[in-house]
Amino acid sequence: MSREMYRNPTEVKKSQIVMPCHANHCQELSVGQLLKWMDSTACLSAERHAGCPCVTASVDDIYFEHTIGVGQVVNIKAKANRAFNSSMEVGIEVTCEDLFNGRCWKVCYAYATFVARHPGGEKVHLRQLVPRTQAEQAEHSVAAERRRMRLIHHDIMKDILNNESFQKSITEGFYIRQLSSGTESQDLQEAVPTERTQVESVELVLPTHANHQVNTFGGQIMAWMENVATIAASRLCNAHPTLKAIDMFHFRGPSSVGDRLVLKAIVNNTFMNSMEVGVCAEAYKGEEPLRHINSAFMTFEVLDEAGRPRTLPPIRPEPTEGKRRYQEAIARKKIRLDRKYIISCKQTEMPLSVPWDPSNQVYLSYNNVFALKMLAARDNWVLNHEKNQVSLYTMEEDKSLCFKVEAEVAVPAATAFLLLSDLTCRQEWDRHYNLCELITKVDEDDMIYRVVTPSVSEAGKVQDFVLMASRRPPCDRGDPYVVALRSVTLPTHQPTEDVNRGEVMCAGFTIYDISSSTAKITYYNQASAEVLPYISTDIAGLSSSFYSSFLSCSRFLLEHKADAPATNLVSTAL
């Protein structure tokens, strides 16, 4: 099939004109209705790949960039990015189209996880998806890292809430806002009790609310949750709020026809121009106890006539549960900001060095691996130089020059991974490393190092780099081992006058199994101004030091392969 005619076999499209029955009071498409359309489209994509019924397990964070008006067209495109054992990730893209002027714009993008369920109850093992295009390869590669983030989300929240500096900042911020010079401030007098925003609503699940498996349609549950959350937000501000973002929907159990679905919502906290509403769905039949079906957290704004966010009143939380929700809302806001400015930003839009601290470590690690995988997935590399089967490739775009060096080495991939992921060993084979010291071992997968490199000129200063190294074993057979590097800043290791502080945008290794005794090793670098001088003569064809460096690396791996512990490093956590 030609490249122009190729279409992903799991891709499903849906187009729908927004009618008044789909709209809210502002003549804009109800977000609840949009969630139903998104979920049904994604489910069809998942089932197209699975060949059997699928149910929604979760939907990642959704950020709504624009609203959709009556008469406009919603275009939804869903396709499966990657299959795991019995679950798969489906990407959902929503755009809006104005039929009268031909304009189209992005509304949101989401990732949903679906689980395959065989009608007979047998366990389903999904076949792997084979990416065909550069975009599919990138999504397939990064899907494993997104799955890792979902699995540790609860631990991230727990770590932030237990952090002493975070608890101190909450306490100080609360009292600064609530008290002024030892007297009750105007903020405290205007604070809205959270009890006033509480909403509880019961829905009877009818056949029209069920999917083809007679379970309550996931999109319908999300729509009901959005409805009660909107009411809670309206009670706080006595106005019509606009939903801007939804934290992850996580379905904890099924619901079916005949269930009574109890939906509860309450405002957890306000942040000057926005508020967080917590909402949960529970189900029961007859005299049985409530079953937890789903929870989510929604961020609302209230816009003035000019479309600008209004200032919202503070809340007065209940003493026990209310205070817990209040604190957790602050933690989730921090997570949202970390995701927005670390994960969601394009690599070229981020500062080279991002301040590191334990609370944003997970997102920096994700972005580190994400950036390297995206760089590796590009298909416009140009062979620049080759010597004895060691190849140097370059790629120039977005005002940056990237290079990669690639060769095969007679060392098992797992062994090469263990040796190359320890940067303190690199000075033994890389002449550009004068010194490498471990600053912090964050965990088994992430380390922070200080690297000292030679001066690029005879009279110049030496350079140093503070690098975070993130390593990942393969998620599945056929995936590479990954060692990703990027610059970070630490308050304990500030630049000094006698040393030039360099920065690395994105660098690292991918290591593929060729056979049980041979690995293909590729080194990537998105060259910054501080890195480029070390490779510029190779790129210009004036030298072949890249070959000497790789030959030295190969010798090091061969000499030390017996020292590396023999282990199967294919990730079991994923």
PDB file of C-alpha atoms in Angstrom, residues 199-205 216 221 224-225 227-229 255-256 258-265 278-286 288-296:
ATOM      1  CA  VAL A 199     -24.553  18.231  45.228  1.00  0.00           C
ATOM      2  CA  GLU A 200     -26.052  14.740  45.323  1.00  0.00           C
ATOM      3  CA  SER A 201     -28.071  13.261  42.508  1.00  0.00           C
ATOM      4  CA  VAL A 202     -29.376   9.758  41.778  1.00  0.00           C
ATOM      5  CA  GLU A 203     -29.780   8.287  38.310  1.00  0.00           C
ATOM      6  CA  LEU A 204     -31.545   5.036  37.445  1.00  0.00           C
ATOM      7  CA  VAL A 205     -29.535   3.173  34.793  1.00  0.00           C
ATOM      8  CA  THR A 216     -23.562   1.392  31.908  1.00  0.00           C
ATOM      9  CA  ILE A 221     -21.296   8.084  33.594  1.00  0.00           C
ATOM     10  CA  TRP A 224     -23.576  12.616  34.635  1.00  0.00           C
ATOM     11  CA  MET A 225     -20.456  13.408  36.659  1.00  0.00           C
ATOM     12  CA  ASN A 227     -23.437  17.651  35.241  1.00  0.00           C
ATOM     13  CA  VAL A 228     -23.272  17.496  39.063  1.00  0.00           C
ATOM     14  CA  ALA A 229     -19.793  19.056  39.077  1.00  0.00           C
ATOM     15  CA  SER A 255     -22.239  -0.664  36.588  1.00  0.00           C
ATOM     16  CA  SER A 256     -25.174  -2.240  34.775  1.00  0.00           C
ATOM     17  CA  GLY A 258     -30.970  -1.465  36.979  1.00  0.00           C
ATOM     18  CA  ASP A 259     -28.264   0.143  39.105  1.00  0.00           C
ATOM     19  CA  ARG A 260     -28.998   3.306  41.043  1.00  0.00           C
ATOM     20  CA  LEU A 261     -26.045   5.594  40.389  1.00  0.00           C
ATOM     21  CA  VAL A 262     -25.365   8.103  43.186  1.00  0.00           C
ATOM     22  CA  LEU A 263     -23.370  11.112  41.991  1.00  0.00           C
ATOM     23  CA  LYS A 264     -21.805  13.488  44.512  1.00  0.00           C
ATOM     24  CA  ALA A 265     -19.851  16.701  43.913  1.00  0.00           C
ATOM     25  CA  GLY A 278     -14.356  16.738  43.208  1.00  0.00           C
ATOM     26  CA  VAL A 279     -16.984  14.326  41.924  1.00  0.00           C
ATOM     27  CA  CYS A 280     -17.571  10.624  42.491  1.00  0.00           C
ATOM     28  CA  ALA A 281     -20.025   8.025  41.234  1.00  0.00           C
ATOM     29  CA  GLU A 282     -21.256   5.113  43.371  1.00  0.00           C
ATOM     30  CA  ALA A 283     -23.783   2.394  42.495  1.00  0.00           C
ATOM     31  CA  TYR A 284     -26.124   0.062  44.341  1.00  0.00           C
ATOM     32  CA  LYS A 285     -29.033  -2.312  43.773  1.00  0.00           C
ATOM     33  CA  GLY A 286     -31.685  -2.986  46.365  1.00  0.00           C
ATOM     34  CA  GLU A 288     -26.589  -3.871  48.773  1.00  0.00           C
ATOM     35  CA  PRO A 289     -23.875  -1.417  49.926  1.00  0.00           C
ATOM     36  CA  LEU A 290     -22.573   1.340  47.659  1.00  0.00           C
ATOM     37  CA  ARG A 291     -19.926   0.362  45.115  1.00  0.00           C
ATOM     38  CA  HIS A 292     -17.328   2.966  44.078  1.00  0.00           C
ATOM     39  CA  ILE A 293     -17.547   3.311  40.283  1.00  0.00           C
ATOM     40  CA  ASN A 294     -15.534   6.412  39.391  1.00  0.00           C
ATOM     41  CA  SER A 295     -13.885   9.572  40.710  1.00  0.00           C
ATOM     42  CA  ALA A 296     -12.643  12.681  38.929  1.00  0.00           C
TER      43      ALA A 296
END
